[in-house]
Amino acid sequence: MTTNIILLGPPGAGKGTQARKLVEERGMVQLSTGDMLREAQASGSEMGKKVAAVMAAGQLVTDEIVIGLIREKLEQGSEGGFIFDGFPRTLPQADALGDLLTAMGAKLDAVIEMQVDDEALVQRITARSTCGDCGEVYNDITKPIPADGKCSNCGGTEFKRRADDNEDSLRQRLMEYYKKTSPLIGYYYAKGDLSSVNGLGEIDAVQAEIAKILG
Ligand code: AMP
């Protein structure tokens, strides 16, 4: 079955973690514009260079760039459907996504808002690291890197911290979220697509709530 969903929530809400679970369980494809932009930076492309400073400052890159990235990925198709993670982040992006899906004869099945409180976000983000090989997410306090220094998912030994996972960038990212992204909650509510989960729960509990929504 093809299911297309948006995971909506502030930085650190757990969108990436839950998206990875859905990829494993349902064969969906995760479309994280943040990951795509970091890959562009790592590859040294012109676009990557252009967005580096904006991302480090915690601001949003232009709608044109991220919509272009999403359009390219949608063209590749997905049997299991797509998980939009960190996209859309503005109303023009939301409109563009609707148009792209309609043009493909597809639709959104659910928009899942992951609710968390801001203090928890600061704690999560400043303690976050990921496996450089498989992207498994760790937290210094709640889910430390195993004592043997090997990723519990893939055995990798390289771990990364994001350049923008510091308190200053996070505050700016939160500001962008409240100014530009949170209006999407009302937008999708009005369309009848919105469901909410408690993003503060354990990973498995959040996963179960999402599974219930997707049926
Ligand atoms: P994320 O990995 O989703 O936290 O995204 C990291 C950074 O990439 C954000 O702080 C933005 O600078 C940029 N970014 C990611 N997705 C978008 C988007 N949909 N619109 C604009 N900027 C984005």
Coordinates of C-alpha atoms and ligand atoms in Angstrom, one line a residue:
M1 CA 0.0 0.0 0.0
T2 CA 1.2 3.5 -0.8
T3 CA 1.1 5.9 2.1
N4 CA 2.3 9.5 2.0
I5 CA 2.7 11.3 5.3
I6 CA 4.3 14.4 6.7
L7 CA 6.0 14.4 10.1
L8 CA 5.6 17.9 11.5
G9 CA 7.3 19.3 14.5
P10 CA 10.1 21.5 15.8
P11 CA 13.8 20.5 15.6
G12 CA 14.4 17.6 18.0
A13 CA 10.8 16.4 18.1
G14 CA 11.9 13.0 16.9
K15 CA 10.8 13.2 13.2
G16 CA 14.0 11.6 11.9
T17 CA 13.9 8.8 14.5
Q18 CA 10.3 7.9 13.7
A19 CA 10.9 8.3 9.9
R20 CA 13.7 5.6 10.1
K21 CA 11.3 3.3 11.9
L22 CA 8.7 3.7 9.2
V23 CA 11.3 3.0 6.5
E24 CA 12.2 -0.3 8.3
E25 CA 8.6 -1.3 9.0
R26 CA 6.7 -0.2 5.9
G27 CA 9.3 0.2 3.1
M28 CA 8.5 3.9 2.8
V29 CA 11.1 6.3 1.5
Q30 CA 12.2 9.1 3.9
L31 CA 12.6 12.5 2.3
S32 CA 14.5 14.7 4.7
T33 CA 15.3 18.0 3.1
G34 CA 17.8 18.6 6.0
D35 CA 19.7 15.4 5.1
M36 CA 19.6 16.4 1.4
L37 CA 21.0 19.8 2.1
R38 CA 23.8 18.3 4.4
E39 CA 24.7 15.9 1.6
A40 CA 24.9 18.8 -0.9
Q41 CA 27.3 20.5 1.5
A42 CA 29.4 17.4 2.0
S43 CA 29.7 16.9 -1.8
G44 CA 31.0 20.5 -2.2
S45 CA 28.3 21.4 -4.8
E46 CA 27.6 25.0 -5.6
M47 CA 24.1 24.7 -4.0
G48 CA 25.8 23.1 -0.9
K49 CA 28.1 26.1 -0.6
K50 CA 25.3 28.5 -1.0
V51 CA 23.2 27.1 1.9
A52 CA 26.0 26.4 4.4
A53 CA 25.9 29.7 6.2
V54 CA 22.1 29.9 6.2
M55 CA 21.9 26.4 7.8
A56 CA 24.6 27.1 10.3
A57 CA 22.7 30.2 11.4
G58 CA 19.5 28.1 11.9
Q59 CA 17.6 30.0 9.2
L60 CA 15.5 28.5 6.4
V61 CA 16.9 28.0 2.9
T62 CA 14.8 29.3 0.1
D63 CA 11.5 27.6 -0.9
E64 CA 12.8 27.3 -4.4
I65 CA 15.8 25.1 -3.4
V66 CA 13.9 22.7 -1.2
I67 CA 10.9 22.3 -3.5
G68 CA 13.4 21.5 -6.3
L69 CA 15.0 18.8 -4.1
I70 CA 11.6 17.3 -3.3
R71 CA 10.4 17.4 -6.9
E72 CA 13.5 15.4 -8.0
K73 CA 12.9 12.7 -5.4
L74 CA 9.2 12.4 -6.1
E75 CA 10.0 11.7 -9.7
Q76 CA 11.9 8.6 -8.6
G77 CA 8.6 7.2 -7.1
S78 CA 8.2 4.9 -4.0
E79 CA 6.1 1.7 -3.8
G80 CA 5.6 2.2 0.0
G81 CA 5.1 5.9 -0.2
F82 CA 7.0 8.9 1.1
I83 CA 7.6 10.3 4.6
F84 CA 8.2 14.0 4.4
D85 CA 10.6 14.8 7.3
G86 CA 11.4 18.5 7.8
F87 CA 9.4 19.5 4.7
P88 CA 7.2 21.4 4.2
R89 CA 8.4 24.2 6.5
T90 CA 6.5 27.1 5.0
L91 CA 3.0 27.7 3.5
P92 CA 4.4 28.0 -0.1
Q93 CA 6.2 24.7 0.4
A94 CA 3.0 23.1 1.6
D95 CA 1.1 24.4 -1.4
A96 CA 3.9 23.2 -3.7
L97 CA 3.8 19.7 -2.2
G98 CA 0.1 19.5 -2.7
D99 CA 0.5 20.5 -6.3
L100 CA 3.3 18.0 -6.9
L101 CA 1.3 15.1 -5.4
T102 CA -1.8 16.0 -7.3
A103 CA 0.2 16.1 -10.6
M104 CA 1.4 12.6 -9.8
G105 CA -2.1 11.4 -9.1
A106 CA -1.2 10.9 -5.4
K107 CA -2.3 12.5 -2.1
L108 CA -1.3 13.0 1.5
D109 CA -2.7 10.3 3.8
A110 CA -1.8 12.0 7.1
V111 CA 0.0 14.9 8.6
I112 CA 1.4 13.8 12.0
E113 CA 2.2 16.6 14.4
M114 CA 4.8 15.6 17.0
Q115 CA 4.1 17.6 20.1
V116 CA 7.0 18.4 22.5
D117 CA 7.9 21.1 24.9
D118 CA 10.7 23.6 24.2
E119 CA 12.8 22.7 27.2
A120 CA 12.9 19.1 26.1
L121 CA 14.1 20.2 22.7
V122 CA 17.1 22.1 24.0
Q123 CA 18.1 19.0 26.1
R124 CA 17.6 16.6 23.2
I125 CA 19.4 18.7 20.5
T126 CA 22.4 19.7 22.5
A127 CA 23.0 16.1 23.6
R128 CA 22.4 14.6 20.1
S129 CA 24.9 12.7 17.9
T130 CA 24.4 10.2 15.1
C131 CA 26.2 7.3 13.6
G132 CA 28.2 8.4 10.6
D133 CA 27.4 5.2 8.7
C134 CA 23.7 4.4 9.3
G135 CA 22.4 7.6 10.9
E136 CA 21.2 5.9 14.1
V137 CA 20.4 8.8 16.6
Y138 CA 22.1 8.8 20.1
N139 CA 21.6 11.1 23.1
D140 CA 24.4 11.6 25.7
I141 CA 21.8 11.2 28.5
T142 CA 18.9 9.0 27.3
K143 CA 20.7 6.8 24.7
P144 CA 24.4 7.1 25.0
I145 CA 26.8 5.6 22.4
P146 CA 27.5 2.0 23.6
A147 CA 30.6 1.7 25.8
D148 CA 32.4 -0.4 23.2
G149 CA 32.2 2.6 20.9
K150 CA 30.2 0.7 18.2
C151 CA 26.9 1.7 16.8
S152 CA 24.2 -0.7 18.2
N153 CA 22.5 -0.7 14.7
C154 CA 25.4 -1.2 12.3
G155 CA 28.6 -1.5 14.3
G156 CA 30.0 1.7 12.9
T157 CA 32.6 3.6 14.9
E158 CA 32.3 7.1 13.6
F159 CA 29.8 9.4 15.3
K160 CA 28.9 13.0 14.2
R161 CA 27.4 16.0 15.8
R162 CA 25.6 18.5 13.6
A163 CA 27.2 21.9 13.3
D164 CA 23.8 23.5 14.0
D165 CA 23.0 21.4 17.1
N166 CA 24.1 24.1 19.5
E167 CA 22.0 26.3 21.7
D168 CA 22.3 29.5 19.7
S169 CA 21.4 27.8 16.4
L170 CA 18.6 25.9 18.0
R171 CA 17.0 29.1 19.4
Q172 CA 17.1 30.5 15.9
R173 CA 15.7 27.2 14.4
L174 CA 12.9 27.3 17.0
M175 CA 12.1 30.9 16.1
E176 CA 11.9 30.0 12.4
Y177 CA 9.6 27.0 13.4
Y178 CA 7.2 29.2 15.3
K179 CA 7.1 32.0 12.8
K180 CA 7.0 30.0 9.5
T181 CA 6.3 26.3 10.1
S182 CA 3.8 26.2 13.0
P183 CA 1.1 27.9 10.8
L184 CA 1.1 24.6 8.9
I185 CA -0.7 23.0 11.9
G186 CA -3.7 25.1 11.2
Y187 CA -3.4 24.7 7.5
Y188 CA -3.5 20.9 7.6
Y189 CA -6.1 20.9 10.4
A190 CA -8.4 22.9 8.1
K191 CA -7.8 20.4 5.3
G192 CA -8.8 17.6 7.6
D193 CA -5.4 15.9 7.4
L194 CA -3.9 16.6 10.9
S195 CA -3.3 14.1 13.7
S196 CA -1.2 14.7 16.8
V197 CA 1.0 12.4 18.9
N198 CA 2.9 13.0 22.1
G199 CA 6.5 13.3 21.0
L200 CA 7.8 13.2 24.5
G201 CA 7.0 9.5 25.0
E202 CA 9.5 6.7 24.6
I203 CA 10.5 5.9 21.0
D204 CA 8.4 2.7 21.0
A205 CA 5.3 4.5 22.4
V206 CA 5.5 7.2 19.8
Q207 CA 5.9 4.6 17.1
A208 CA 2.8 2.8 18.4
E209 CA 0.8 6.0 18.3
I210 CA 1.8 6.7 14.7
A211 CA 1.0 3.1 13.7
K212 CA -2.5 3.5 15.1
I213 CA -3.0 6.6 13.0
L214 CA -1.7 5.0 9.8
G215 CA -3.8 1.8 10.5
Ligands
AMP1 P1 16.7 19.6 9.7 O1 17.7 18.5 9.4 O2 15.4 19.2 9.2 O3 16.7 20.1 11.1 O4 17.2 20.8 8.8 C1 18.4 21.5 9.0 C2 18.5 22.8 8.3 O5 18.3 22.7 6.9 C3 17.3 23.8 8.7 O6 17.6 24.5 9.9 C4 17.3 24.7 7.5 O7 18.4 25.6 7.5 C5 17.5 23.7 6.4 N1 16.2 23.1 5.9 C6 15.8 21.8 6.0 N2 14.6 21.6 5.5 C7 14.2 22.8 5.0 C8 13.0 23.3 4.4 N3 12.0 22.4 4.2 N4 12.9 24.6 4.1 C9 13.9 25.5 4.4 N5 15.0 25.1 5.0 C10 15.2 23.8 5.3

